[in-house]
Amino acid sequence: MTARQPLIAPPRLLVCHLNKWLGAWPPHGRLQIVGSEARERPGWDGNVHALVGVDSPQGTVLSVPSAAVEAVRTLGDDLGSAAFGAGLAAALRRPGAVFGRGVLRWADAVADPGEPGVWLPASDPRVPEWLRPFNGDVLVLLDADGRYAAGVGRKLHDEFGHELAVGTEPGMRGRGLAQRLVAQAARRVLADGAVPTYLHDPSNAASARVAEAAGFADRGWSVYGLWDPPA
């Protein structure tokens, strides 16, 4: 688990989102393993995500299928150890899967960047392949010729929390487009009555800069997942 930072009460919508997404929030103790039906149902992308976890200054919740709770509890609380990751993959019947951590950010207010992008259905022919799996409208910036230049997808986890993901064409990078699009998308999520979240790899400095510039501060929170190994 990550180093603890000062406890700052999260916004109500984030608490509602985590309680529904994980099956419990806030955590009771340093590490709480909870069984949730959500870990047995298809998620935003149509796939079943057998493990989702969130770490905060309050503690950590790991959400797994109910049948796996006792097996996961026997693994202890050293989430950074190789033994924990291997044991988790075995307990969830995902041999070879990799247990890892990302940075979790959220925003409850963002600056108004204007509206550089346009909302389109994911099925629109101008939308690139990487944005098509998202289960909500996608935000796209088109160049002067009407071609895709950058975009943001929304993962509609539940009515309380929508996760944002951004991508920019290589030739359009370095212009602040990602930051402006993320801020525009976040304002849409807030207007819809949900909390916008943003996840990135801890080593991805460029993604961290985009998040900070768009109003997603690093509050010392993390997200945990179980991913298939590279093919």
Tab-separated table of N, CA and C in Angstrom, residues 59-188:
chain	number	residue	atom	x	y	z
A	59	GLY	N	-7.348	3.984	4.300
A	59	GLY	CA	-7.129	2.551	4.219
A	59	GLY	C	-7.416	2.057	2.814
A	60	THR	N	-7.485	0.738	2.662
A	60	THR	CA	-7.632	0.110	1.352
A	60	THR	C	-8.821	-0.839	1.338
A	61	VAL	N	-9.566	-0.804	0.245
A	61	VAL	CA	-10.614	-1.790	-0.010
A	61	VAL	C	-10.239	-2.559	-1.266
A	62	LEU	N	-10.201	-3.883	-1.154
A	62	LEU	CA	-10.060	-4.746	-2.322
A	62	LEU	C	-11.388	-5.456	-2.531
A	63	SER	N	-11.943	-5.304	-3.717
A	63	SER	CA	-13.241	-5.876	-4.056
A	63	SER	C	-13.042	-7.090	-4.955
A	64	VAL	N	-13.577	-8.235	-4.527
A	64	VAL	CA	-13.416	-9.494	-5.253
A	64	VAL	C	-14.762	-10.219	-5.274
A	65	PRO	N	-14.896	-11.280	-6.074
A	65	PRO	CA	-16.122	-12.076	-6.003
A	65	PRO	C	-16.310	-12.641	-4.591
A	66	SER	N	-17.536	-12.759	-4.166
A	66	SER	CA	-17.823	-13.208	-2.798
A	66	SER	C	-17.187	-14.554	-2.479
A	67	ALA	N	-17.156	-15.456	-3.451
A	67	ALA	CA	-16.611	-16.792	-3.211
A	67	ALA	C	-15.106	-16.780	-2.966
A	68	ALA	N	-14.430	-15.678	-3.323
A	68	ALA	CA	-12.970	-15.614	-3.193
A	68	ALA	C	-12.508	-14.848	-1.962
A	69	VAL	N	-13.427	-14.292	-1.187
A	69	VAL	CA	-13.048	-13.414	-0.074
A	69	VAL	C	-12.116	-14.103	0.909
A	70	GLU	N	-12.469	-15.283	1.384
A	70	GLU	CA	-11.659	-15.953	2.405
A	70	GLU	C	-10.280	-16.309	1.868
A	71	ALA	N	-10.206	-16.755	0.619
A	71	ALA	CA	-8.909	-17.098	0.035
A	71	ALA	C	-8.014	-15.876	-0.074
A	72	VAL	N	-8.579	-14.737	-0.421
A	72	VAL	CA	-7.788	-13.511	-0.544
A	72	VAL	C	-7.354	-13.018	0.832
A	73	ARG	N	-8.202	-13.171	1.827
A	73	ARG	CA	-7.837	-12.727	3.176
A	73	ARG	C	-6.629	-13.482	3.720
A	74	THR	N	-6.455	-14.727	3.323
A	74	THR	CA	-5.324	-15.513	3.821
A	74	THR	C	-3.992	-15.044	3.254
A	75	LEU	N	-4.004	-14.174	2.256
A	75	LEU	CA	-2.764	-13.723	1.613
A	75	LEU	C	-2.036	-12.665	2.425
A	76	GLY	N	-2.666	-12.117	3.457
A	76	GLY	CA	-2.028	-11.087	4.266
A	76	GLY	C	-2.303	-9.701	3.725
A	77	ASP	N	-1.465	-8.741	4.140
A	77	ASP	CA	-1.723	-7.348	3.755
A	77	ASP	C	-0.540	-6.664	3.083
A	78	ASP	N	0.464	-7.438	2.649
A	78	ASP	CA	1.606	-6.847	1.946
A	78	ASP	C	1.301	-6.822	0.457
A	79	LEU	N	0.543	-5.821	0.035
A	79	LEU	CA	0.083	-5.769	-1.349
A	79	LEU	C	1.218	-5.587	-2.349
A	80	GLY	N	2.374	-5.128	-1.892
A	80	GLY	CA	3.496	-4.913	-2.798
A	80	GLY	C	4.367	-6.126	-3.010
A	81	SER	N	4.091	-7.220	-2.321
A	81	SER	CA	4.945	-8.404	-2.437
A	81	SER	C	4.564	-9.248	-3.643
A	82	ALA	N	5.570	-9.934	-4.199
A	82	ALA	CA	5.320	-10.824	-5.331
A	82	ALA	C	4.410	-11.973	-4.915
A	83	ALA	N	4.559	-12.424	-3.660
A	83	ALA	CA	3.742	-13.538	-3.182
A	83	ALA	C	2.263	-13.157	-3.141
A	84	PHE	N	1.976	-11.911	-2.742
A	84	PHE	CA	0.579	-11.480	-2.700
A	84	PHE	C	-0.008	-11.465	-4.102
A	85	GLY	N	0.719	-10.893	-5.062
A	85	GLY	CA	0.213	-10.828	-6.428
A	85	GLY	C	-0.023	-12.197	-7.029
A	86	ALA	N	0.932	-13.123	-6.806
A	86	ALA	CA	0.785	-14.473	-7.345
A	86	ALA	C	-0.372	-15.200	-6.670
A	87	GLY	N	-0.490	-15.019	-5.347
A	87	GLY	CA	-1.581	-15.661	-4.626
A	87	GLY	C	-2.940	-15.128	-5.038
A	88	LEU	N	-2.983	-13.839	-5.326
A	88	LEU	CA	-4.236	-13.226	-5.755
A	88	LEU	C	-4.675	-13.783	-7.104
A	89	ALA	N	-3.728	-13.894	-8.036
A	89	ALA	CA	-4.056	-14.448	-9.352
A	89	ALA	C	-4.575	-15.875	-9.226
A	90	ALA	N	-3.976	-16.647	-8.318
A	90	ALA	CA	-4.424	-18.027	-8.118
A	90	ALA	C	-5.806	-18.067	-7.475
A	91	ALA	N	-6.020	-17.218	-6.465
A	91	ALA	CA	-7.305	-17.208	-5.762
A	91	ALA	C	-8.452	-16.818	-6.681
A	92	LEU	N	-8.155	-15.967	-7.659
A	92	LEU	CA	-9.190	-15.506	-8.585
A	92	LEU	C	-9.208	-16.308	-9.884
A	93	ARG	N	-8.411	-17.391	-9.907
A	93	ARG	CA	-8.349	-18.287	-11.065
A	93	ARG	C	-7.955	-17.543	-12.336
A	94	ARG	N	-6.944	-16.700	-12.170
A	94	ARG	CA	-6.397	-15.940	-13.300
A	94	ARG	C	-4.896	-16.185	-13.374
A	95	PRO	N	-4.457	-17.422	-13.639
A	95	PRO	CA	-3.021	-17.726	-13.639
A	95	PRO	C	-2.256	-16.839	-14.616
A	96	GLY	N	-1.145	-16.282	-14.122
A	96	GLY	CA	-0.326	-15.415	-14.967
A	96	GLY	C	-0.738	-13.967	-14.957
A	97	ALA	N	-1.920	-13.648	-14.412
A	97	ALA	CA	-2.367	-12.255	-14.370
A	97	ALA	C	-1.471	-11.449	-13.437
A	98	VAL	N	-1.343	-10.167	-13.730
A	98	VAL	CA	-0.428	-9.288	-13.002
A	98	VAL	C	-1.225	-8.318	-12.135
A	99	PHE	N	-0.903	-8.297	-10.849
A	99	PHE	CA	-1.526	-7.376	-9.905
A	99	PHE	C	-0.720	-6.085	-9.899
A	100	GLY	N	-1.380	-4.945	-10.067
A	100	GLY	CA	-0.650	-3.687	-10.145
A	100	GLY	C	-1.446	-2.510	-9.617
A	101	ARG	N	-0.747	-1.374	-9.575
A	101	ARG	CA	-1.312	-0.159	-8.982
A	101	ARG	C	-1.250	0.992	-9.970
A	102	GLY	N	-2.247	1.859	-9.944
A	102	GLY	CA	-2.246	3.109	-10.692
A	102	GLY	C	-2.581	4.259	-9.769
A	103	VAL	N	-2.362	5.468	-10.241
A	103	VAL	CA	-2.725	6.662	-9.482
A	103	VAL	C	-4.194	6.973	-9.747
A	104	LEU	N	-4.941	7.214	-8.687
A	104	LEU	CA	-6.358	7.572	-8.797
A	104	LEU	C	-6.534	9.031	-8.397
A	105	ARG	N	-7.106	9.808	-9.295
A	105	ARG	CA	-7.390	11.222	-9.034
A	105	ARG	C	-8.873	11.483	-9.276
A	106	TRP	N	-9.366	12.527	-8.674
A	106	TRP	CA	-10.727	12.984	-8.960
A	106	TRP	C	-10.753	14.502	-8.898
A	107	ALA	N	-11.832	15.077	-9.401
A	107	ALA	CA	-12.003	16.532	-9.368
A	107	ALA	C	-13.434	16.848	-8.958
A	108	ASP	N	-13.576	17.861	-8.106
A	108	ASP	CA	-14.922	18.327	-7.777
A	108	ASP	C	-15.179	19.731	-8.301
A	109	ALA	N	-14.170	20.301	-8.965
A	109	ALA	CA	-14.311	21.595	-9.640
A	109	ALA	C	-13.169	21.717	-10.633
A	110	VAL	N	-13.445	22.220	-11.815
A	110	VAL	CA	-12.405	22.417	-12.826
A	110	VAL	C	-12.620	23.768	-13.500
A	111	ALA	N	-11.533	24.311	-14.046
A	111	ALA	CA	-11.627	25.574	-14.771
A	111	ALA	C	-12.388	25.363	-16.082
A	112	ASP	N	-12.921	26.434	-16.622
A	112	ASP	CA	-13.644	26.374	-17.890
A	112	ASP	C	-12.663	26.605	-19.034
A	113	PRO	N	-12.350	25.551	-19.821
A	113	PRO	CA	-11.396	25.693	-20.922
A	113	PRO	C	-12.059	26.092	-22.231
A	114	GLY	N	-13.347	26.449	-22.168
A	114	GLY	CA	-14.100	26.582	-23.402
A	114	GLY	C	-14.543	25.196	-23.853
A	115	GLU	N	-14.910	25.076	-25.107
A	115	GLU	CA	-15.359	23.787	-25.629
A	115	GLU	C	-14.606	23.463	-26.914
A	116	PRO	N	-13.343	23.025	-26.766
A	116	PRO	CA	-12.553	22.717	-27.961
A	116	PRO	C	-13.023	21.465	-28.683
A	117	GLY	N	-13.693	20.570	-27.948
A	117	GLY	CA	-14.113	19.310	-28.542
A	117	GLY	C	-15.609	19.232	-28.769
A	118	VAL	N	-16.011	18.191	-29.492
A	118	VAL	CA	-17.424	17.947	-29.767
A	118	VAL	C	-17.763	16.541	-29.285
A	119	TRP	N	-18.939	16.385	-28.665
A	119	TRP	CA	-19.375	15.071	-28.204
A	119	TRP	C	-19.994	14.300	-29.362
A	120	LEU	N	-19.528	13.065	-29.536
A	120	LEU	CA	-20.014	12.208	-30.612
A	120	LEU	C	-20.338	10.828	-30.054
A	121	PRO	N	-21.274	10.111	-30.669
A	121	PRO	CA	-21.454	8.707	-30.283
A	121	PRO	C	-20.205	7.915	-30.654
A	122	ALA	N	-19.880	6.914	-29.851
A	122	ALA	CA	-18.663	6.140	-30.108
A	122	ALA	C	-18.699	5.445	-31.465
A	123	SER	N	-19.882	5.281	-32.031
A	123	SER	CA	-20.020	4.616	-33.329
A	123	SER	C	-19.780	5.547	-34.515
A	124	ASP	N	-19.582	6.839	-34.268
A	124	ASP	CA	-19.365	7.790	-35.358
A	124	ASP	C	-18.113	7.397	-36.148
A	125	PRO	N	-18.159	7.414	-37.477
A	125	PRO	CA	-17.008	6.973	-38.281
A	125	PRO	C	-15.747	7.805	-38.071
A	126	ARG	N	-15.868	9.014	-37.532
A	126	ARG	CA	-14.685	9.838	-37.284
A	126	ARG	C	-13.971	9.464	-35.988
A	127	VAL	N	-14.603	8.632	-35.190
A	127	VAL	CA	-14.032	8.233	-33.900
A	127	VAL	C	-13.013	7.117	-34.110
A	128	PRO	N	-11.804	7.243	-33.551
A	128	PRO	CA	-10.782	6.207	-33.736
A	128	PRO	C	-11.116	4.932	-32.969
A	129	GLU	N	-10.426	3.866	-33.319
A	129	GLU	CA	-10.728	2.551	-32.758
A	129	GLU	C	-10.616	2.510	-31.239
A	130	TRP	N	-9.636	3.214	-30.674
A	130	TRP	CA	-9.413	3.102	-29.225
A	130	TRP	C	-10.568	3.682	-28.405
A	131	LEU	N	-11.353	4.585	-29.001
A	131	LEU	CA	-12.469	5.194	-28.283
A	131	LEU	C	-13.781	4.412	-28.423
A	132	ARG	N	-13.825	3.447	-29.318
A	132	ARG	CA	-15.089	2.768	-29.601
A	132	ARG	C	-15.624	1.899	-28.455
A	133	PRO	N	-14.778	1.297	-27.609
A	133	PRO	CA	-15.336	0.458	-26.533
A	133	PRO	C	-16.022	1.232	-25.409
A	134	PHE	N	-15.835	2.554	-25.323
A	134	PHE	CA	-16.391	3.305	-24.198
A	134	PHE	C	-17.916	3.276	-24.236
A	135	ASN	N	-18.522	3.209	-23.033
A	135	ASN	CA	-19.973	3.029	-22.953
A	135	ASN	C	-20.733	4.333	-22.756
A	136	GLY	N	-20.135	5.431	-23.175
A	136	GLY	CA	-20.809	6.723	-23.182
A	136	GLY	C	-20.356	7.499	-24.408
A	137	ASP	N	-20.973	8.641	-24.668
A	137	ASP	CA	-20.494	9.489	-25.753
A	137	ASP	C	-19.024	9.830	-25.523
A	138	VAL	N	-18.297	10.077	-26.604
A	138	VAL	CA	-16.882	10.420	-26.502
A	138	VAL	C	-16.676	11.861	-26.955
A	139	LEU	N	-15.671	12.499	-26.387
A	139	LEU	CA	-15.358	13.894	-26.706
A	139	LEU	C	-14.187	13.909	-27.670
A	140	VAL	N	-14.373	14.513	-28.835
A	140	VAL	CA	-13.367	14.460	-29.891
A	140	VAL	C	-13.039	15.860	-30.381
A	141	LEU	N	-11.757	16.099	-30.580
A	141	LEU	CA	-11.301	17.331	-31.228
A	141	LEU	C	-10.936	16.995	-32.665
A	142	LEU	N	-11.557	17.687	-33.603
A	142	LEU	CA	-11.297	17.471	-35.024
A	142	LEU	C	-10.438	18.602	-35.567
A	143	ASP	N	-9.536	18.267	-36.498
A	143	ASP	CA	-8.696	19.308	-37.084
A	143	ASP	C	-9.470	20.066	-38.168
A	144	ALA	N	-8.785	20.969	-38.847
A	144	ALA	CA	-9.444	21.824	-39.840
A	144	ALA	C	-10.053	21.021	-40.985
A	145	ASP	N	-9.544	19.802	-41.189
A	145	ASP	CA	-10.063	18.952	-42.256
A	145	ASP	C	-11.090	17.942	-41.757
A	146	GLY	N	-11.496	18.093	-40.488
A	146	GLY	CA	-12.496	17.199	-39.933
A	146	GLY	C	-11.970	15.854	-39.491
A	147	ARG	N	-10.638	15.733	-39.363
A	147	ARG	CA	-10.042	14.473	-38.936
A	147	ARG	C	-9.773	14.489	-37.434
A	148	TYR	N	-9.812	13.308	-36.847
A	148	TYR	CA	-9.564	13.167	-35.414
A	148	TYR	C	-8.164	13.647	-35.049
A	149	ALA	N	-8.072	14.478	-33.992
A	149	ALA	CA	-6.783	14.950	-33.493
A	149	ALA	C	-6.532	14.524	-32.050
A	150	ALA	N	-7.580	14.485	-31.243
A	150	ALA	CA	-7.469	14.092	-29.836
A	150	ALA	C	-8.859	13.743	-29.334
A	151	GLY	N	-8.904	12.986	-28.236
A	151	GLY	CA	-10.220	12.610	-27.732
A	151	GLY	C	-10.192	12.127	-26.298
A	152	VAL	N	-11.370	12.117	-25.689
A	152	VAL	CA	-11.558	11.637	-24.317
A	152	VAL	C	-12.723	10.658	-24.312
A	153	GLY	N	-12.507	9.511	-23.665
A	153	GLY	CA	-13.574	8.544	-23.467
A	153	GLY	C	-14.058	8.573	-22.029
A	154	ARG	N	-15.324	8.208	-21.824
A	154	ARG	CA	-15.908	8.131	-20.473
A	154	ARG	C	-16.278	6.686	-20.160
A	155	LYS	N	-15.733	6.179	-19.070
A	155	LYS	CA	-16.133	4.873	-18.571
A	155	LYS	C	-17.236	5.111	-17.537
A	156	LEU	N	-18.449	4.782	-17.892
A	156	LEU	CA	-19.581	5.019	-16.999
A	156	LEU	C	-19.686	3.844	-16.028
A	157	HIS	N	-18.888	3.889	-14.961
A	157	HIS	CA	-18.895	2.793	-13.992
A	157	HIS	C	-20.246	2.675	-13.295
A	158	ASP	N	-20.819	3.803	-12.945
A	158	ASP	CA	-22.132	3.847	-12.307
A	158	ASP	C	-22.628	5.281	-12.400
A	159	GLU	N	-23.790	5.557	-11.811
A	159	GLU	CA	-24.353	6.903	-11.924
A	159	GLU	C	-23.585	7.944	-11.124
A	160	PHE	N	-22.696	7.495	-10.235
A	160	PHE	CA	-21.970	8.433	-9.384
A	160	PHE	C	-20.548	8.733	-9.862
A	161	GLY	N	-19.942	7.848	-10.642
A	161	GLY	CA	-18.544	8.025	-11.026
A	161	GLY	C	-18.269	7.667	-12.471
A	162	HIS	N	-17.661	8.613	-13.201
A	162	HIS	CA	-17.296	8.408	-14.600
A	162	HIS	C	-15.793	8.630	-14.739
A	163	GLU	N	-15.100	7.612	-15.206
A	163	GLU	CA	-13.646	7.674	-15.370
A	163	GLU	C	-13.293	8.193	-16.762
A	164	LEU	N	-12.348	9.132	-16.827
A	164	LEU	CA	-11.939	9.730	-18.096
A	164	LEU	C	-10.606	9.151	-18.566
A	165	ALA	N	-10.484	8.992	-19.877
A	165	ALA	CA	-9.228	8.559	-20.492
A	165	ALA	C	-9.007	9.410	-21.730
A	166	VAL	N	-7.768	9.878	-21.928
A	166	VAL	CA	-7.484	10.824	-23.008
A	166	VAL	C	-6.370	10.306	-23.907
A	167	GLY	N	-6.447	10.641	-25.182
A	167	GLY	CA	-5.405	10.305	-26.142
A	167	GLY	C	-5.275	11.409	-27.177
A	168	THR	N	-4.049	11.645	-27.636
A	168	THR	CA	-3.782	12.697	-28.623
A	168	THR	C	-2.915	12.131	-29.738
A	169	GLU	N	-3.224	12.458	-30.968
A	169	GLU	CA	-2.400	12.043	-32.090
A	169	GLU	C	-0.988	12.611	-31.932
A	170	PRO	N	0.052	11.827	-32.274
A	170	PRO	CA	1.433	12.279	-32.059
A	170	PRO	C	1.730	13.664	-32.624
A	171	GLY	N	1.229	13.965	-33.803
A	171	GLY	CA	1.518	15.252	-34.421
A	171	GLY	C	0.820	16.433	-33.779
A	172	MET	N	-0.121	16.160	-32.867
A	172	MET	CA	-0.882	17.229	-32.220
A	172	MET	C	-0.493	17.419	-30.757
A	173	ARG	N	0.510	16.690	-30.306
A	173	ARG	CA	0.899	16.779	-28.896
A	173	ARG	C	1.694	18.054	-28.621
A	174	GLY	N	1.735	18.432	-27.351
A	174	GLY	CA	2.486	19.617	-26.949
A	174	GLY	C	1.727	20.917	-27.125
A	175	ARG	N	0.437	20.860	-27.377
A	175	ARG	CA	-0.370	22.065	-27.594
A	175	ARG	C	-1.411	22.295	-26.489
A	176	GLY	N	-1.373	21.461	-25.460
A	176	GLY	CA	-2.342	21.602	-24.374
A	176	GLY	C	-3.719	21.062	-24.690
A	177	LEU	N	-3.842	20.291	-25.773
A	177	LEU	CA	-5.163	19.793	-26.172
A	177	LEU	C	-5.718	18.795	-25.167
A	178	ALA	N	-4.861	17.888	-24.688
A	178	ALA	CA	-5.326	16.864	-23.753
A	178	ALA	C	-5.875	17.495	-22.482
A	179	GLN	N	-5.158	18.474	-21.956
A	179	GLN	CA	-5.600	19.137	-20.726
A	179	GLN	C	-6.961	19.805	-20.927
A	180	ARG	N	-7.125	20.511	-22.047
A	180	ARG	CA	-8.375	21.222	-22.292
A	180	ARG	C	-9.533	20.255	-22.496
A	181	LEU	N	-9.274	19.147	-23.192
A	181	LEU	CA	-10.337	18.171	-23.415
A	181	LEU	C	-10.733	17.470	-22.117
A	182	VAL	N	-9.747	17.124	-21.288
A	182	VAL	CA	-10.064	16.485	-20.007
A	182	VAL	C	-10.894	17.426	-19.142
A	183	ALA	N	-10.516	18.705	-19.111
A	183	ALA	CA	-11.283	19.675	-18.323
A	183	ALA	C	-12.702	19.821	-18.871
A	184	GLN	N	-12.847	19.862	-20.198
A	184	GLN	CA	-14.182	19.964	-20.786
A	184	GLN	C	-15.021	18.735	-20.438
A	185	ALA	N	-14.408	17.557	-20.541
A	185	ALA	CA	-15.134	16.331	-20.211
A	185	ALA	C	-15.507	16.285	-18.736
A	186	ALA	N	-14.606	16.746	-17.876
A	186	ALA	CA	-14.881	16.749	-16.439
A	186	ALA	C	-16.061	17.651	-16.112
A	187	ARG	N	-16.139	18.786	-16.786
A	187	ARG	CA	-17.268	19.690	-16.561
A	187	ARG	C	-18.583	19.021	-16.978
A	188	ARG	N	-18.547	18.250	-18.038
A	188	ARG	CA	-19.747	17.516	-18.470
A	188	ARG	C	-20.148	16.490	-17.408
